Amino acid sequence: MTGIPTALIAGSGALPAHLARAMEAAGTPFLIAQVEGYEMAGAWHWPVETFALERLALLFDLLHARGMQRVVLAGTVHRPRLEPERIDPRTAQMLPRILPLLAQGDDGALRAVIALFEEDGFEVVGADAVAPGLQPPPGVPTAAQPSEADRRDAARAAAIVVALGASDLGQGAVVAQGLCLAVETLPGTDAMLAWVADVAGACRPDPKGAKGVLCKAPKPGQDRRVDLPAIGPATVEAAYRAGLAGIAVEAGGVLVLEPEETLARADALGLFLWVREP
């Protein structure tokens, strides 16, 4: 095998399996360490080590023993509620640094975790380092193209996402005819689009006007090695059910899972995908 031995620290969702497949195809030695209480999708044919956040120091020992040199964090993990009785002595020494940052929000918690891995000698890399094909180049690769109204809606949605990110909230928004129909919060993109499909359709002033755009982008100042927003075929289908014209994602800041299938679904449903320069 070739490449730098890499530990995949996995939360829930589809992204960890995509990264594991990319490393497997590239011949990169890797180990999957699954956060206890979360389950990555599609991990059935790889061995998985499960670890508790209360015993993070023991995870570091395991990764060193297995020869891991890099770490990539992927998947969803909500801010944990730690159980004091499970904390080992070495992890307990880390807590005075971790706990204040956990209270600062998701970005603070992620920065704390990255720092701990780096101080223990691991290089922390982003998803693009192990699966560069998940970030498409700027442009509109779909048959459908955004109209001028769609472009205005995308710009408005992008500005809203910037405002959300400044408050450490979500990474997505839906705008139609200049009106914000929904913003992404803790339940995520799928829940936001389901709400738009069920409720927000009647909010469009002109039933024959612009259908609306989903915009996804990272938070301003976000460490792009972790928690990048992602879309995939399911996002395209949810946007279609929500009656939208298409999806705009920030170039270099959003992962497109199963890119070929995502584009195929968009073309089949008549939606555009715009990889938009910020």
PDB file of C-alpha atoms in Angstrom:
ATOM      1  CA  MET A   1       0.000   0.000   0.000  1.00  0.00           C
ATOM      2  CA  THR A   2       1.071   3.589  -0.585  1.00  0.00           C
ATOM      3  CA  GLY A   3       0.302   6.937   0.964  1.00  0.00           C
ATOM      4  CA  ILE A   4       0.390   8.328   4.487  1.00  0.00           C
ATOM      5  CA  PRO A   5      -1.353   6.114   7.090  1.00  0.00           C
ATOM      6  CA  THR A   6      -4.532   7.995   7.959  1.00  0.00           C
ATOM      7  CA  ALA A   7      -7.029   7.663  10.781  1.00  0.00           C
ATOM      8  CA  LEU A   8     -10.621   8.432   9.791  1.00  0.00           C
ATOM      9  CA  ILE A   9     -12.433   9.794  12.848  1.00  0.00           C
ATOM     10  CA  ALA A  10     -16.016   9.076  11.907  1.00  0.00           C
ATOM     11  CA  GLY A  11     -19.302  10.527  13.008  1.00  0.00           C
ATOM     12  CA  SER A  12     -22.658   9.640  11.481  1.00  0.00           C
ATOM     13  CA  GLY A  13     -23.738  10.121   7.881  1.00  0.00           C
ATOM     14  CA  ALA A  14     -22.453   9.184   4.442  1.00  0.00           C
ATOM     15  CA  LEU A  15     -19.231  11.212   4.216  1.00  0.00           C
ATOM     16  CA  PRO A  16     -16.934   8.883   6.230  1.00  0.00           C
ATOM     17  CA  ALA A  17     -17.631   5.937   3.911  1.00  0.00           C
ATOM     18  CA  HIS A  18     -16.916   8.097   0.850  1.00  0.00           C
ATOM     19  CA  LEU A  19     -13.536   9.021   2.290  1.00  0.00           C
ATOM     20  CA  ALA A  20     -12.796   5.406   3.224  1.00  0.00           C
ATOM     21  CA  ARG A  21     -13.543   4.284  -0.331  1.00  0.00           C
ATOM     22  CA  ALA A  22     -11.283   7.009  -1.724  1.00  0.00           C
ATOM     23  CA  MET A  23      -8.401   5.970   0.524  1.00  0.00           C
ATOM     24  CA  GLU A  24      -8.962   2.313  -0.285  1.00  0.00           C
ATOM     25  CA  ALA A  25      -8.885   3.065  -4.024  1.00  0.00           C
ATOM     26  CA  ALA A  26      -5.712   5.126  -3.616  1.00  0.00           C
ATOM     27  CA  GLY A  27      -3.989   2.381  -1.644  1.00  0.00           C
ATOM     28  CA  THR A  28      -3.712   4.562   1.468  1.00  0.00           C
ATOM     29  CA  PRO A  29      -3.421   2.612   4.746  1.00  0.00           C
ATOM     30  CA  PHE A  30      -6.257   3.743   6.992  1.00  0.00           C
ATOM     31  CA  LEU A  31      -8.063   2.982  10.204  1.00  0.00           C
ATOM     32  CA  ILE A  32     -11.657   3.923  11.005  1.00  0.00           C
ATOM     33  CA  ALA A  33     -12.316   5.141  14.545  1.00  0.00           C
ATOM     34  CA  GLN A  34     -16.041   5.575  15.118  1.00  0.00           C
ATOM     35  CA  VAL A  35     -17.299   7.980  17.785  1.00  0.00           C
ATOM     36  CA  GLU A  36     -19.365   5.991  20.257  1.00  0.00           C
ATOM     37  CA  GLY A  37     -23.078   6.667  19.889  1.00  0.00           C
ATOM     38  CA  TYR A  38     -22.836   7.575  16.210  1.00  0.00           C
ATOM     39  CA  GLU A  39     -22.927   5.287  13.187  1.00  0.00           C
ATOM     40  CA  MET A  40     -21.451   5.999   9.802  1.00  0.00           C
ATOM     41  CA  ALA A  41     -23.417   4.752   6.806  1.00  0.00           C
ATOM     42  CA  GLY A  42     -21.959   1.988   4.664  1.00  0.00           C
ATOM     43  CA  ALA A  43     -19.137   0.743   6.920  1.00  0.00           C
ATOM     44  CA  TRP A  44     -20.046  -2.936   6.795  1.00  0.00           C
ATOM     45  CA  HIS A  45     -16.952  -4.254   5.017  1.00  0.00           C
ATOM     46  CA  TRP A  46     -14.286  -2.326   6.959  1.00  0.00           C
ATOM     47  CA  PRO A  47     -13.143  -3.040  10.519  1.00  0.00           C
ATOM     48  CA  VAL A  48     -14.154  -0.206  12.822  1.00  0.00           C
ATOM     49  CA  GLU A  49     -12.702   0.772  16.177  1.00  0.00           C
ATOM     50  CA  THR A  50     -15.208   2.480  18.476  1.00  0.00           C
ATOM     51  CA  PHE A  51     -14.020   5.010  21.034  1.00  0.00           C
ATOM     52  CA  ALA A  52     -15.585   7.150  23.744  1.00  0.00           C
ATOM     53  CA  LEU A  53     -14.852  10.868  23.814  1.00  0.00           C
ATOM     54  CA  GLU A  54     -14.277  10.525  27.564  1.00  0.00           C
ATOM     55  CA  ARG A  55     -11.228   8.388  26.714  1.00  0.00           C
ATOM     56  CA  LEU A  56      -9.686  10.434  23.947  1.00  0.00           C
ATOM     57  CA  ALA A  57      -6.142   9.847  25.249  1.00  0.00           C
ATOM     58  CA  LEU A  58      -6.626   6.101  24.796  1.00  0.00           C
ATOM     59  CA  LEU A  59      -7.625   6.721  21.176  1.00  0.00           C
ATOM     60  CA  PHE A  60      -4.374   8.618  20.628  1.00  0.00           C
ATOM     61  CA  ASP A  61      -2.455   5.621  22.016  1.00  0.00           C
ATOM     62  CA  LEU A  62      -4.301   3.285  19.637  1.00  0.00           C
ATOM     63  CA  LEU A  63      -3.610   5.453  16.600  1.00  0.00           C
ATOM     64  CA  HIS A  64       0.089   5.695  17.415  1.00  0.00           C
ATOM     65  CA  ALA A  65       0.271   1.924  17.983  1.00  0.00           C
ATOM     66  CA  ARG A  66      -1.289   1.341  14.545  1.00  0.00           C
ATOM     67  CA  GLY A  67       1.191   3.687  12.864  1.00  0.00           C
ATOM     68  CA  MET A  68      -1.294   6.412  11.933  1.00  0.00           C
ATOM     69  CA  GLN A  69       0.301   9.738  10.989  1.00  0.00           C
ATOM     70  CA  ARG A  70      -2.647  11.772   9.669  1.00  0.00           C
ATOM     71  CA  VAL A  71      -6.178  12.316  10.913  1.00  0.00           C
ATOM     72  CA  VAL A  72      -9.266  13.290   8.933  1.00  0.00           C
ATOM     73  CA  LEU A  73     -12.515  14.097  10.771  1.00  0.00           C
ATOM     74  CA  ALA A  74     -15.754  13.411   8.925  1.00  0.00           C
ATOM     75  CA  GLY A  75     -19.408  12.964   9.718  1.00  0.00           C
ATOM     76  CA  THR A  76     -21.845  14.474  12.183  1.00  0.00           C
ATOM     77  CA  VAL A  77     -21.145  14.597  15.915  1.00  0.00           C
ATOM     78  CA  HIS A  78     -23.231  16.868  18.095  1.00  0.00           C
ATOM     79  CA  ARG A  79     -21.619  18.492  21.078  1.00  0.00           C
ATOM     80  CA  PRO A  80     -21.273  15.664  23.607  1.00  0.00           C
ATOM     81  CA  ARG A  81     -22.545  15.361  27.132  1.00  0.00           C
ATOM     82  CA  LEU A  82     -19.539  13.845  28.863  1.00  0.00           C
ATOM     83  CA  GLU A  83     -19.960  11.221  31.599  1.00  0.00           C
ATOM     84  CA  PRO A  84     -17.407  12.060  34.329  1.00  0.00           C
ATOM     85  CA  GLU A  85     -17.167   8.518  35.682  1.00  0.00           C
ATOM     86  CA  ARG A  86     -15.851   7.264  32.328  1.00  0.00           C
ATOM     87  CA  ILE A  87     -13.017   9.778  31.945  1.00  0.00           C
ATOM     88  CA  ASP A  88      -9.545   8.272  32.180  1.00  0.00           C
ATOM     89  CA  PRO A  89      -6.795  10.202  34.041  1.00  0.00           C
ATOM     90  CA  ARG A  90      -4.927  11.428  30.957  1.00  0.00           C
ATOM     91  CA  THR A  91      -8.083  12.638  29.225  1.00  0.00           C
ATOM     92  CA  ALA A  92      -9.061  14.384  32.469  1.00  0.00           C
ATOM     93  CA  GLN A  93      -5.954  16.552  32.090  1.00  0.00           C
ATOM     94  CA  MET A  94      -7.315  17.785  28.740  1.00  0.00           C
ATOM     95  CA  LEU A  95     -10.722  18.821  30.058  1.00  0.00           C
ATOM     96  CA  PRO A  96      -9.808  22.269  31.437  1.00  0.00           C
ATOM     97  CA  ARG A  97      -8.946  23.224  27.857  1.00  0.00           C
ATOM     98  CA  ILE A  98     -11.823  21.421  26.131  1.00  0.00           C
ATOM     99  CA  LEU A  99     -14.814  22.386  28.267  1.00  0.00           C
ATOM    100  CA  PRO A 100     -14.639  26.200  27.844  1.00  0.00           C
ATOM    101  CA  LEU A 101     -14.369  25.776  24.059  1.00  0.00           C
ATOM    102  CA  LEU A 102     -17.341  23.406  23.966  1.00  0.00           C
ATOM    103  CA  ALA A 103     -19.417  26.221  25.413  1.00  0.00           C
ATOM    104  CA  GLN A 104     -18.377  28.514  22.546  1.00  0.00           C
ATOM    105  CA  GLY A 105     -20.232  26.510  19.918  1.00  0.00           C
ATOM    106  CA  ASP A 106     -19.405  24.057  17.165  1.00  0.00           C
ATOM    107  CA  ASP A 107     -16.435  25.967  15.767  1.00  0.00           C
ATOM    108  CA  GLY A 108     -14.819  26.289  19.172  1.00  0.00           C
ATOM    109  CA  ALA A 109     -15.272  22.603  19.888  1.00  0.00           C
ATOM    110  CA  LEU A 110     -13.757  21.617  16.552  1.00  0.00           C
ATOM    111  CA  ARG A 111     -10.782  23.908  17.041  1.00  0.00           C
ATOM    112  CA  ALA A 112     -10.172  22.291  20.424  1.00  0.00           C
ATOM    113  CA  VAL A 113     -10.276  18.781  18.977  1.00  0.00           C
ATOM    114  CA  ILE A 114      -7.933  19.709  16.113  1.00  0.00           C
ATOM    115  CA  ALA A 115      -5.437  21.234  18.541  1.00  0.00           C
ATOM    116  CA  LEU A 116      -5.410  18.108  20.708  1.00  0.00           C
ATOM    117  CA  PHE A 117      -4.699  15.826  17.759  1.00  0.00           C
ATOM    118  CA  GLU A 118      -1.948  18.115  16.499  1.00  0.00           C
ATOM    119  CA  GLU A 119      -0.288  18.378  19.895  1.00  0.00           C
ATOM    120  CA  ASP A 120      -0.188  14.597  20.080  1.00  0.00           C
ATOM    121  CA  GLY A 121       1.772  14.505  16.830  1.00  0.00           C
ATOM    122  CA  PHE A 122      -0.899  13.914  14.183  1.00  0.00           C
ATOM    123  CA  GLU A 123      -1.371  15.975  11.038  1.00  0.00           C
ATOM    124  CA  VAL A 124      -5.033  16.972  10.699  1.00  0.00           C
ATOM    125  CA  VAL A 125      -6.146  17.164   7.062  1.00  0.00           C
ATOM    126  CA  GLY A 126      -9.397  17.953   5.314  1.00  0.00           C
ATOM    127  CA  ALA A 127     -11.586  15.650   3.255  1.00  0.00           C
ATOM    128  CA  ASP A 128     -10.154  17.135   0.070  1.00  0.00           C
ATOM    129  CA  ALA A 129      -6.711  15.779   1.004  1.00  0.00           C
ATOM    130  CA  VAL A 130      -7.941  12.178   0.819  1.00  0.00           C
ATOM    131  CA  ALA A 131     -10.757  12.563  -1.730  1.00  0.00           C
ATOM    132  CA  PRO A 132     -10.028  15.584  -3.971  1.00  0.00           C
ATOM    133  CA  GLY A 133     -12.697  14.537  -6.485  1.00  0.00           C
ATOM    134  CA  LEU A 134     -15.439  15.597  -4.090  1.00  0.00           C
ATOM    135  CA  GLN A 135     -14.859  19.309  -4.762  1.00  0.00           C
ATOM    136  CA  PRO A 136     -15.971  20.179  -8.315  1.00  0.00           C
ATOM    137  CA  PRO A 137     -14.497  23.147 -10.213  1.00  0.00           C
ATOM    138  CA  PRO A 138     -16.473  26.379 -10.630  1.00  0.00           C
ATOM    139  CA  GLY A 139     -19.203  26.372 -13.249  1.00  0.00           C
ATOM    140  CA  VAL A 140     -22.591  24.869 -14.058  1.00  0.00           C
ATOM    141  CA  PRO A 141     -22.033  21.228 -15.071  1.00  0.00           C
ATOM    142  CA  THR A 142     -25.748  20.436 -15.454  1.00  0.00           C
ATOM    143  CA  ALA A 143     -27.936  20.773 -18.534  1.00  0.00           C
ATOM    144  CA  ALA A 144     -30.211  23.205 -16.697  1.00  0.00           C
ATOM    145  CA  GLN A 145     -28.704  26.661 -16.223  1.00  0.00           C
ATOM    146  CA  PRO A 146     -29.621  29.296 -13.622  1.00  0.00           C
ATOM    147  CA  SER A 147     -31.675  32.212 -14.885  1.00  0.00           C
ATOM    148  CA  GLU A 148     -30.889  35.795 -13.930  1.00  0.00           C
ATOM    149  CA  ALA A 149     -33.591  35.561 -11.255  1.00  0.00           C
ATOM    150  CA  ASP A 150     -32.011  32.357  -9.953  1.00  0.00           C
ATOM    151  CA  ARG A 151     -28.613  34.067  -9.807  1.00  0.00           C
ATOM    152  CA  ARG A 152     -30.089  36.916  -7.776  1.00  0.00           C
ATOM    153  CA  ASP A 153     -31.723  34.428  -5.422  1.00  0.00           C
ATOM    154  CA  ALA A 154     -28.432  32.542  -5.062  1.00  0.00           C
ATOM    155  CA  ALA A 155     -26.578  35.745  -4.217  1.00  0.00           C
ATOM    156  CA  ARG A 156     -29.215  36.639  -1.622  1.00  0.00           C
ATOM    157  CA  ALA A 157     -29.046  33.129  -0.129  1.00  0.00           C
ATOM    158  CA  ALA A 158     -25.239  33.254  -0.020  1.00  0.00           C
ATOM    159  CA  ALA A 159     -25.387  36.526   1.928  1.00  0.00           C
ATOM    160  CA  ILE A 160     -27.810  34.938   4.389  1.00  0.00           C
ATOM    161  CA  VAL A 161     -25.501  31.941   4.861  1.00  0.00           C
ATOM    162  CA  VAL A 162     -22.638  34.336   5.667  1.00  0.00           C
ATOM    163  CA  ALA A 163     -24.811  35.971   8.338  1.00  0.00           C
ATOM    164  CA  LEU A 164     -25.794  32.570   9.734  1.00  0.00           C
ATOM    165  CA  GLY A 165     -22.195  31.439   9.842  1.00  0.00           C
ATOM    166  CA  ALA A 166     -21.105  34.537  11.721  1.00  0.00           C
ATOM    167  CA  SER A 167     -23.421  33.362  14.516  1.00  0.00           C
ATOM    168  CA  ASP A 168     -22.104  29.757  14.293  1.00  0.00           C
ATOM    169  CA  LEU A 169     -25.437  28.488  12.988  1.00  0.00           C
ATOM    170  CA  GLY A 170     -26.169  26.583   9.775  1.00  0.00           C
ATOM    171  CA  GLN A 171     -24.494  26.392   6.380  1.00  0.00           C
ATOM    172  CA  GLY A 172     -27.507  26.638   4.082  1.00  0.00           C
ATOM    173  CA  ALA A 173     -30.468  28.801   3.099  1.00  0.00           C
ATOM    174  CA  VAL A 174     -33.330  28.736   0.588  1.00  0.00           C
ATOM    175  CA  VAL A 175     -34.347  31.927  -1.225  1.00  0.00           C
ATOM    176  CA  ALA A 176     -37.097  32.351  -3.832  1.00  0.00           C
ATOM    177  CA  GLN A 177     -37.985  35.625  -5.566  1.00  0.00           C
ATOM    178  CA  GLY A 178     -35.713  37.460  -3.155  1.00  0.00           C
ATOM    179  CA  LEU A 179     -37.473  36.086  -0.065  1.00  0.00           C
ATOM    180  CA  CYS A 180     -35.785  33.790   2.451  1.00  0.00           C
ATOM    181  CA  LEU A 181     -38.014  30.729   2.757  1.00  0.00           C
ATOM    182  CA  ALA A 182     -35.826  28.841   5.224  1.00  0.00           C
ATOM    183  CA  VAL A 183     -32.418  28.674   6.886  1.00  0.00           C
ATOM    184  CA  GLU A 184     -30.498  25.640   8.046  1.00  0.00           C
ATOM    185  CA  THR A 185     -30.237  25.012  11.773  1.00  0.00           C
ATOM    186  CA  LEU A 186     -29.298  21.985  13.897  1.00  0.00           C
ATOM    187  CA  PRO A 187     -31.722  19.503  12.218  1.00  0.00           C
ATOM    188  CA  GLY A 188     -29.803  19.983   8.935  1.00  0.00           C
ATOM    189  CA  THR A 189     -30.408  20.468   5.229  1.00  0.00           C
ATOM    190  CA  ASP A 190     -32.846  17.593   4.737  1.00  0.00           C
ATOM    191  CA  ALA A 191     -35.142  18.894   7.476  1.00  0.00           C
ATOM    192  CA  MET A 192     -34.981  22.416   6.037  1.00  0.00           C
ATOM    193  CA  LEU A 193     -35.898  21.231   2.539  1.00  0.00           C
ATOM    194  CA  ALA A 194     -38.690  19.030   3.893  1.00  0.00           C
ATOM    195  CA  TRP A 195     -40.150  22.083   5.630  1.00  0.00           C
ATOM    196  CA  VAL A 196     -39.952  24.083   2.408  1.00  0.00           C
ATOM    197  CA  ALA A 197     -41.699  21.262   0.550  1.00  0.00           C
ATOM    198  CA  ASP A 198     -44.488  21.085   3.138  1.00  0.00           C
ATOM    199  CA  VAL A 199     -45.011  24.705   4.088  1.00  0.00           C
ATOM    200  CA  ALA A 200     -43.063  27.351   2.243  1.00  0.00           C
ATOM    201  CA  GLY A 201     -44.365  26.823  -1.282  1.00  0.00           C
ATOM    202  CA  ALA A 202     -47.252  29.182  -0.635  1.00  0.00           C
ATOM    203  CA  CYS A 203     -44.807  31.925   0.384  1.00  0.00           C
ATOM    204  CA  ARG A 204     -43.655  32.610  -3.169  1.00  0.00           C
ATOM    205  CA  PRO A 205     -45.401  35.849  -4.228  1.00  0.00           C
ATOM    206  CA  ASP A 206     -45.584  34.914  -7.911  1.00  0.00           C
ATOM    207  CA  PRO A 207     -46.552  31.261  -8.524  1.00  0.00           C
ATOM    208  CA  LYS A 208     -45.092  31.556 -12.019  1.00  0.00           C
ATOM    209  CA  GLY A 209     -41.928  33.342 -10.920  1.00  0.00           C
ATOM    210  CA  ALA A 210     -38.534  32.017  -9.865  1.00  0.00           C
ATOM    211  CA  LYS A 211     -38.850  28.729  -8.003  1.00  0.00           C
ATOM    212  CA  GLY A 212     -35.992  29.302  -5.592  1.00  0.00           C
ATOM    213  CA  VAL A 213     -32.432  28.196  -4.879  1.00  0.00           C
ATOM    214  CA  LEU A 214     -30.730  26.223  -2.134  1.00  0.00           C
ATOM    215  CA  CYS A 215     -27.340  27.713  -1.292  1.00  0.00           C
ATOM    216  CA  LYS A 216     -24.690  25.843   0.710  1.00  0.00           C
ATOM    217  CA  ALA A 217     -21.405  27.355   1.879  1.00  0.00           C
ATOM    218  CA  PRO A 218     -18.991  27.079   4.807  1.00  0.00           C
ATOM    219  CA  LYS A 219     -19.077  29.534   7.674  1.00  0.00           C
ATOM    220  CA  PRO A 220     -16.882  32.643   7.408  1.00  0.00           C
ATOM    221  CA  GLY A 221     -13.463  31.956   8.908  1.00  0.00           C
ATOM    222  CA  GLN A 222     -14.234  28.258   9.311  1.00  0.00           C
ATOM    223  CA  ASP A 223     -11.304  25.845   9.491  1.00  0.00           C
ATOM    224  CA  ARG A 224     -11.966  24.031   6.217  1.00  0.00           C
ATOM    225  CA  ARG A 225     -10.322  20.839   7.378  1.00  0.00           C
ATOM    226  CA  VAL A 226     -13.484  19.953   9.276  1.00  0.00           C
ATOM    227  CA  ASP A 227     -17.257  20.292   9.007  1.00  0.00           C
ATOM    228  CA  LEU A 228     -17.425  21.315   5.354  1.00  0.00           C
ATOM    229  CA  PRO A 229     -21.023  21.290   4.094  1.00  0.00           C
ATOM    230  CA  ALA A 230     -21.913  18.536   1.648  1.00  0.00           C
ATOM    231  CA  ILE A 231     -24.617  17.667  -0.857  1.00  0.00           C
ATOM    232  CA  GLY A 232     -25.398  14.490  -2.768  1.00  0.00           C
ATOM    233  CA  PRO A 233     -28.114  12.767  -4.786  1.00  0.00           C
ATOM    234  CA  ALA A 234     -30.514  12.851  -1.843  1.00  0.00           C
ATOM    235  CA  THR A 235     -30.073  16.638  -1.597  1.00  0.00           C
ATOM    236  CA  VAL A 236     -30.995  17.013  -5.263  1.00  0.00           C
ATOM    237  CA  GLU A 237     -34.125  14.933  -4.773  1.00  0.00           C
ATOM    238  CA  ALA A 238     -35.090  16.921  -1.665  1.00  0.00           C
ATOM    239  CA  ALA A 239     -34.587  20.198  -3.551  1.00  0.00           C
ATOM    240  CA  TYR A 240     -36.828  18.885  -6.330  1.00  0.00           C
ATOM    241  CA  ARG A 241     -39.556  17.927  -3.841  1.00  0.00           C
ATOM    242  CA  ALA A 242     -39.250  21.429  -2.386  1.00  0.00           C
ATOM    243  CA  GLY A 243     -40.025  22.855  -5.840  1.00  0.00           C
ATOM    244  CA  LEU A 244     -36.650  24.583  -6.261  1.00  0.00           C
ATOM    245  CA  ALA A 245     -34.933  25.421  -9.531  1.00  0.00           C
ATOM    246  CA  GLY A 246     -31.505  24.339  -8.389  1.00  0.00           C
ATOM    247  CA  ILE A 247     -28.639  24.299  -5.945  1.00  0.00           C
ATOM    248  CA  ALA A 248     -25.742  26.745  -5.622  1.00  0.00           C
ATOM    249  CA  VAL A 249     -22.634  25.689  -3.695  1.00  0.00           C
ATOM    250  CA  GLU A 250     -19.515  27.681  -2.907  1.00  0.00           C
ATOM    251  CA  ALA A 251     -16.554  26.615  -5.045  1.00  0.00           C
ATOM    252  CA  GLY A 252     -13.850  25.040  -2.890  1.00  0.00           C
ATOM    253  CA  GLY A 253     -16.082  25.049   0.169  1.00  0.00           C
ATOM    254  CA  VAL A 254     -18.681  22.308  -0.362  1.00  0.00           C
ATOM    255  CA  LEU A 255     -18.265  18.567  -0.916  1.00  0.00           C
ATOM    256  CA  VAL A 256     -20.370  16.864  -3.582  1.00  0.00           C
ATOM    257  CA  LEU A 257     -20.819  13.222  -2.624  1.00  0.00           C
ATOM    258  CA  GLU A 258     -21.292  10.727  -5.447  1.00  0.00           C
ATOM    259  CA  PRO A 259     -20.663  13.530  -7.959  1.00  0.00           C
ATOM    260  CA  GLU A 260     -21.593  11.565 -11.071  1.00  0.00           C
ATOM    261  CA  GLU A 261     -24.854  10.351  -9.562  1.00  0.00           C
ATOM    262  CA  THR A 262     -25.593  13.817  -8.178  1.00  0.00           C
ATOM    263  CA  LEU A 263     -25.255  15.377 -11.632  1.00  0.00           C
ATOM    264  CA  ALA A 264     -27.279  12.579 -13.211  1.00  0.00           C
ATOM    265  CA  ARG A 265     -30.122  13.092 -10.732  1.00  0.00           C
ATOM    266  CA  ALA A 266     -30.054  16.859 -11.286  1.00  0.00           C
ATOM    267  CA  ASP A 267     -30.238  16.401 -15.060  1.00  0.00           C
ATOM    268  CA  ALA A 268     -33.024  13.834 -14.753  1.00  0.00           C
ATOM    269  CA  LEU A 269     -35.060  16.167 -12.547  1.00  0.00           C
ATOM    270  CA  GLY A 270     -34.276  19.344 -14.480  1.00  0.00           C
ATOM    271  CA  LEU A 271     -32.407  21.112 -11.675  1.00  0.00           C
ATOM    272  CA  PHE A 272     -29.214  23.089 -12.064  1.00  0.00           C
ATOM    273  CA  LEU A 273     -26.095  22.720  -9.932  1.00  0.00           C
ATOM    274  CA  TRP A 274     -24.065  25.919  -9.835  1.00  0.00           C
ATOM    275  CA  VAL A 275     -20.570  25.719  -8.314  1.00  0.00           C
ATOM    276  CA  ARG A 276     -20.369  29.388  -7.526  1.00  0.00           C
ATOM    277  CA  GLU A 277     -17.322  31.541  -6.914  1.00  0.00           C
ATOM    278  CA  PRO A 278     -17.710  33.306  -3.547  1.00  0.00           C
TER     279      PRO A 278
END
